[in-house]
Amino acid sequence: MNSWYTKSAPILSTKESKSILHNFFVYGNEGLTINPYNGCQHRCGYCYATYEWSPEFYDHIYAKINASELLMEQIQSWKKNEINPVMIASATDAYQVAELKYSITKKCVEVLQSFEIPYFIFTKSVVIERDLELHKRYSDNCFIVWSITTNKENLKRIIEPGTPTSKSVFRIIEKFSTAGINCVINIDPVLPLITDSRKDISSIIDAANDIGVKYISGAILRIRYDIWERIKYILQILNIENSIKNYEKIFKFKDPINSKKNLIAGREYSEMIMKYLRHEVDKRKIKFGFPLLNVKKIPFTKSKKDMITLLDFIK
Ligand code: SF4
């Protein structure tokens, strides 16, 4: 396999979407999600959001230009009597660099805040710093999750070449923590043989502890045929001895993977990594997992007139 992305900068385009607020159901967890963009310029090799239907995922980013208007319409016509916290985003990074140009995530957050709907954001970006004040004024009803896989910059350029440096991300997390916004560091995915040494994991936990982060979570890589092809490419660059055989052992499969299902790591490996992670987190008196958010009860308190005013404001 050649590299999974072109070496040039991604192309940015806009598109109109038909809906923006979707249900998700992953491993027993269900909720609502917004994806303001299609594609992601962070270009992580292990990304779960890449499927055949999105062949240009890393190289052509589509901004859903009508997202905030759609979101408002969907919320106004919501049929159930409650609304779950909204995940931003499940299949893209809502604060990738394109957000500086389009501000779609910001507008969607303003809509959620206007209806008092709780949300949580997953990002690897520093672009979110632009919206610190926006999230700060809503800190009782949101939290931010930063996914960090490694503090080794050389390795980061290989496995997630479009992400900012780990040092710069920690600087932003510290600003958010100091501002009273709940921050989570998510060590996810832990990549077997690549980012799974005790030293690597502890270095992330130590850095989190140093800046007062109160929540840490983590999970081990899951592989599927397309992810596995990219992981093999990474293993080849890193020249790790017997890596394919060891992956076959950990994930209990035979190369190549033909199934489109996700394979999870075997019990022995999973327990070893997760026990260590939890032990190190507990030792520093940090909570393992995510903060809780309330479910929003309906009817909403905003009048229709207020909503129109807000729409005008965010355009
Ligand atoms: S930041 Fe998330 S969505 Fe973007 S490429 Fe990386 S894993 Fe995929």
Coordinates of C-alpha atoms in Angstrom, one line a residue, residues 82-280:
E82 CA -36.3 14.6 25.7
I83 CA -33.1 15.1 23.8
N84 CA -29.8 13.3 24.6
P85 CA -26.4 15.1 24.9
V86 CA -25.0 15.7 21.4
M87 CA -21.6 14.3 20.4
I88 CA -19.6 16.7 18.1
A89 CA -18.4 14.8 16.1
S90 CA -18.4 11.0 15.5
A91 CA -16.9 10.9 12.0
T92 CA -14.7 14.0 11.6
D93 CA -12.9 16.5 13.7
A94 CA -15.2 19.4 14.1
Y95 CA -12.3 21.7 14.9
Q96 CA -10.0 20.7 12.1
V97 CA -8.3 23.7 10.3
A98 CA -11.3 24.1 7.9
E99 CA -13.3 25.4 10.8
L100 CA -11.3 28.6 10.8
K101 CA -12.6 29.3 7.3
Y102 CA -16.2 28.1 7.7
S103 CA -17.1 28.4 11.5
I104 CA -19.8 25.7 11.0
T105 CA -19.1 24.0 14.4
K106 CA -19.2 27.3 16.2
K107 CA -22.6 28.1 14.7
C108 CA -24.0 24.6 15.6
V109 CA -22.7 25.0 19.2
E110 CA -24.5 28.4 19.4
V111 CA -27.7 26.7 18.3
L112 CA -27.4 23.9 20.9
Q113 CA -26.6 26.5 23.6
S114 CA -29.7 28.5 22.6
F115 CA -31.9 25.4 23.3
E116 CA -29.9 24.5 26.4
I117 CA -28.9 21.2 24.9
P118 CA -25.9 19.5 26.5
Y119 CA -23.0 18.6 24.2
F120 CA -19.5 17.1 24.2
I121 CA -16.8 17.6 21.7
F122 CA -14.1 15.2 20.6
T123 CA -11.1 16.8 19.0
K124 CA -7.3 16.6 18.4
S125 CA -7.1 20.2 17.5
V126 CA -5.9 23.6 18.8
V127 CA -8.3 25.5 16.6
I128 CA -10.9 25.1 19.4
E129 CA -9.0 27.8 21.3
R130 CA -10.9 30.4 19.2
D131 CA -14.2 29.3 21.0
L132 CA -12.9 29.1 24.5
E133 CA -15.2 31.8 25.7
L134 CA -18.2 30.2 24.0
H135 CA -17.7 26.9 25.8
K136 CA -16.7 28.6 29.1
R137 CA -20.1 30.3 29.4
Y138 CA -21.7 26.9 29.0
S139 CA -19.3 24.9 31.1
D140 CA -22.0 23.4 33.3
N141 CA -23.5 21.7 30.3
C142 CA -20.6 20.5 28.1
F143 CA -17.2 18.9 28.2
I144 CA -14.3 18.6 25.7
V145 CA -12.4 15.3 25.0
W146 CA -8.9 15.5 23.5
S147 CA -7.8 12.3 21.9
I148 CA -4.1 11.8 22.4
T149 CA -2.3 8.8 21.2
T150 CA 1.4 9.7 21.8
N151 CA 3.6 12.5 22.9
K152 CA 6.4 11.4 20.5
E153 CA 6.4 14.0 17.8
N154 CA 8.2 11.9 15.2
L155 CA 5.8 9.1 15.6
K156 CA 2.8 11.5 15.4
R157 CA 4.0 12.7 12.0
I158 CA 3.7 9.1 10.8
I159 CA 0.5 7.9 12.4
E160 CA -1.6 11.2 12.4
P161 CA 0.4 13.6 10.2
G162 CA -2.2 16.4 10.1
T163 CA -2.6 16.8 13.8
P164 CA -0.9 19.6 15.8
T165 CA 2.0 18.9 18.1
S166 CA 1.2 17.3 21.4
K167 CA 2.9 20.2 23.2
S168 CA 0.6 22.7 21.6
V169 CA -2.5 20.6 22.4
F170 CA -1.6 20.3 26.1
R171 CA -1.2 24.1 26.2
I172 CA -4.8 24.5 25.0
I173 CA -6.1 21.8 27.3
E174 CA -4.5 23.7 30.2
K175 CA -6.3 26.9 29.1
F176 CA -9.7 25.1 29.0
S177 CA -9.1 23.4 32.4
T178 CA -8.1 26.7 34.0
A179 CA -11.3 28.3 32.5
G180 CA -13.3 25.7 34.4
I181 CA -14.4 23.6 31.4
N182 CA -14.4 19.8 32.0
C183 CA -11.6 18.3 30.0
V184 CA -11.0 14.6 29.2
I185 CA -7.8 13.2 27.8
N186 CA -8.7 10.1 25.8
I187 CA -5.8 7.8 25.1
D188 CA -7.5 6.2 22.2
P189 CA -6.6 4.3 20.3
V190 CA -3.7 2.6 22.0
L191 CA -1.9 1.1 19.0
P192 CA -0.3 -2.3 19.8
L193 CA 3.5 -2.3 19.3
I194 CA 3.4 1.4 18.3
T195 CA 2.1 3.5 21.3
D196 CA 1.5 0.8 23.9
S197 CA 4.6 0.9 26.0
R198 CA 4.2 1.7 29.7
K199 CA 6.5 4.6 29.2
D200 CA 4.4 6.1 26.4
I201 CA 1.2 5.7 28.3
S202 CA 2.6 7.1 31.5
S203 CA 4.0 10.1 29.7
I204 CA 0.5 11.1 28.5
I205 CA -1.0 10.6 32.0
D206 CA 1.8 12.6 33.6
A207 CA 1.3 15.5 31.2
A208 CA -2.4 15.4 32.0
N209 CA -1.8 15.3 35.7
D210 CA 0.6 18.3 35.5
I211 CA -2.1 20.5 34.0
G212 CA -4.8 19.4 36.4
V213 CA -7.0 17.4 34.0
K214 CA -9.7 15.6 36.0
Y215 CA -10.7 12.8 33.6
I216 CA -8.8 10.3 31.5
S217 CA -10.2 7.6 29.3
G218 CA -8.7 5.2 26.9
A219 CA -9.3 2.2 24.5
I220 CA -7.3 -0.2 22.4
L221 CA -7.3 0.0 18.6
R222 CA -10.0 -2.0 16.7
I223 CA -9.1 -3.1 13.2
R224 CA -11.1 -3.6 10.0
Y225 CA -9.8 -4.5 6.6
D226 CA -9.1 -0.8 5.5
I227 CA -7.6 0.2 8.9
W228 CA -5.4 -2.9 8.9
E229 CA -4.0 -2.0 5.5
R230 CA -3.0 1.5 6.8
I231 CA -1.6 0.0 10.0
K232 CA 0.5 -2.4 8.0
Y233 CA 1.9 0.6 6.1
I234 CA 2.8 2.2 9.4
L235 CA 4.4 -0.9 10.8
Q236 CA 6.5 -1.2 7.6
I237 CA 7.7 2.4 8.0
L238 CA 8.6 1.8 11.7
N239 CA 10.3 -1.5 10.7
I240 CA 9.0 -3.3 13.8
E241 CA 10.2 -6.9 13.9
N242 CA 7.5 -9.6 13.5
S243 CA 4.8 -7.0 13.7
I244 CA 2.3 -8.7 11.4
K245 CA 2.6 -12.0 13.3
N246 CA 2.2 -10.2 16.6
Y247 CA -0.9 -8.3 15.3
E248 CA -2.3 -11.7 14.1
K249 CA -1.8 -13.0 17.6
I250 CA -3.2 -10.0 19.5
F251 CA -6.3 -9.7 17.2
K252 CA -6.6 -13.4 16.4
F253 CA -6.9 -13.2 12.6
K254 CA -4.9 -14.2 9.5
D255 CA -3.6 -11.4 7.3
P256 CA -5.2 -10.1 5.1
I257 CA -8.5 -9.2 6.7
N258 CA -11.5 -9.9 4.4
S259 CA -14.3 -9.1 6.8
K260 CA -15.7 -5.6 7.1
K261 CA -16.4 -6.2 10.8
N262 CA -14.2 -4.6 13.5
L263 CA -11.8 -7.0 15.2
I264 CA -11.0 -6.3 18.9
A265 CA -7.8 -7.2 20.7
G266 CA -7.8 -10.5 22.6
R267 CA -8.6 -10.6 26.3
E268 CA -5.0 -11.1 27.5
Y269 CA -3.6 -8.1 25.7
S270 CA -6.6 -5.9 26.5
E271 CA -6.5 -6.7 30.2
M272 CA -2.8 -6.0 30.4
I273 CA -3.1 -2.6 28.8
M274 CA -6.3 -1.4 30.4
K275 CA -5.3 -2.6 33.9
Y276 CA -2.1 -0.6 33.6
L277 CA -3.9 2.4 32.2
R278 CA -6.5 2.4 35.0
H279 CA -3.9 1.8 37.7
E280 CA -1.8 4.8 36.6

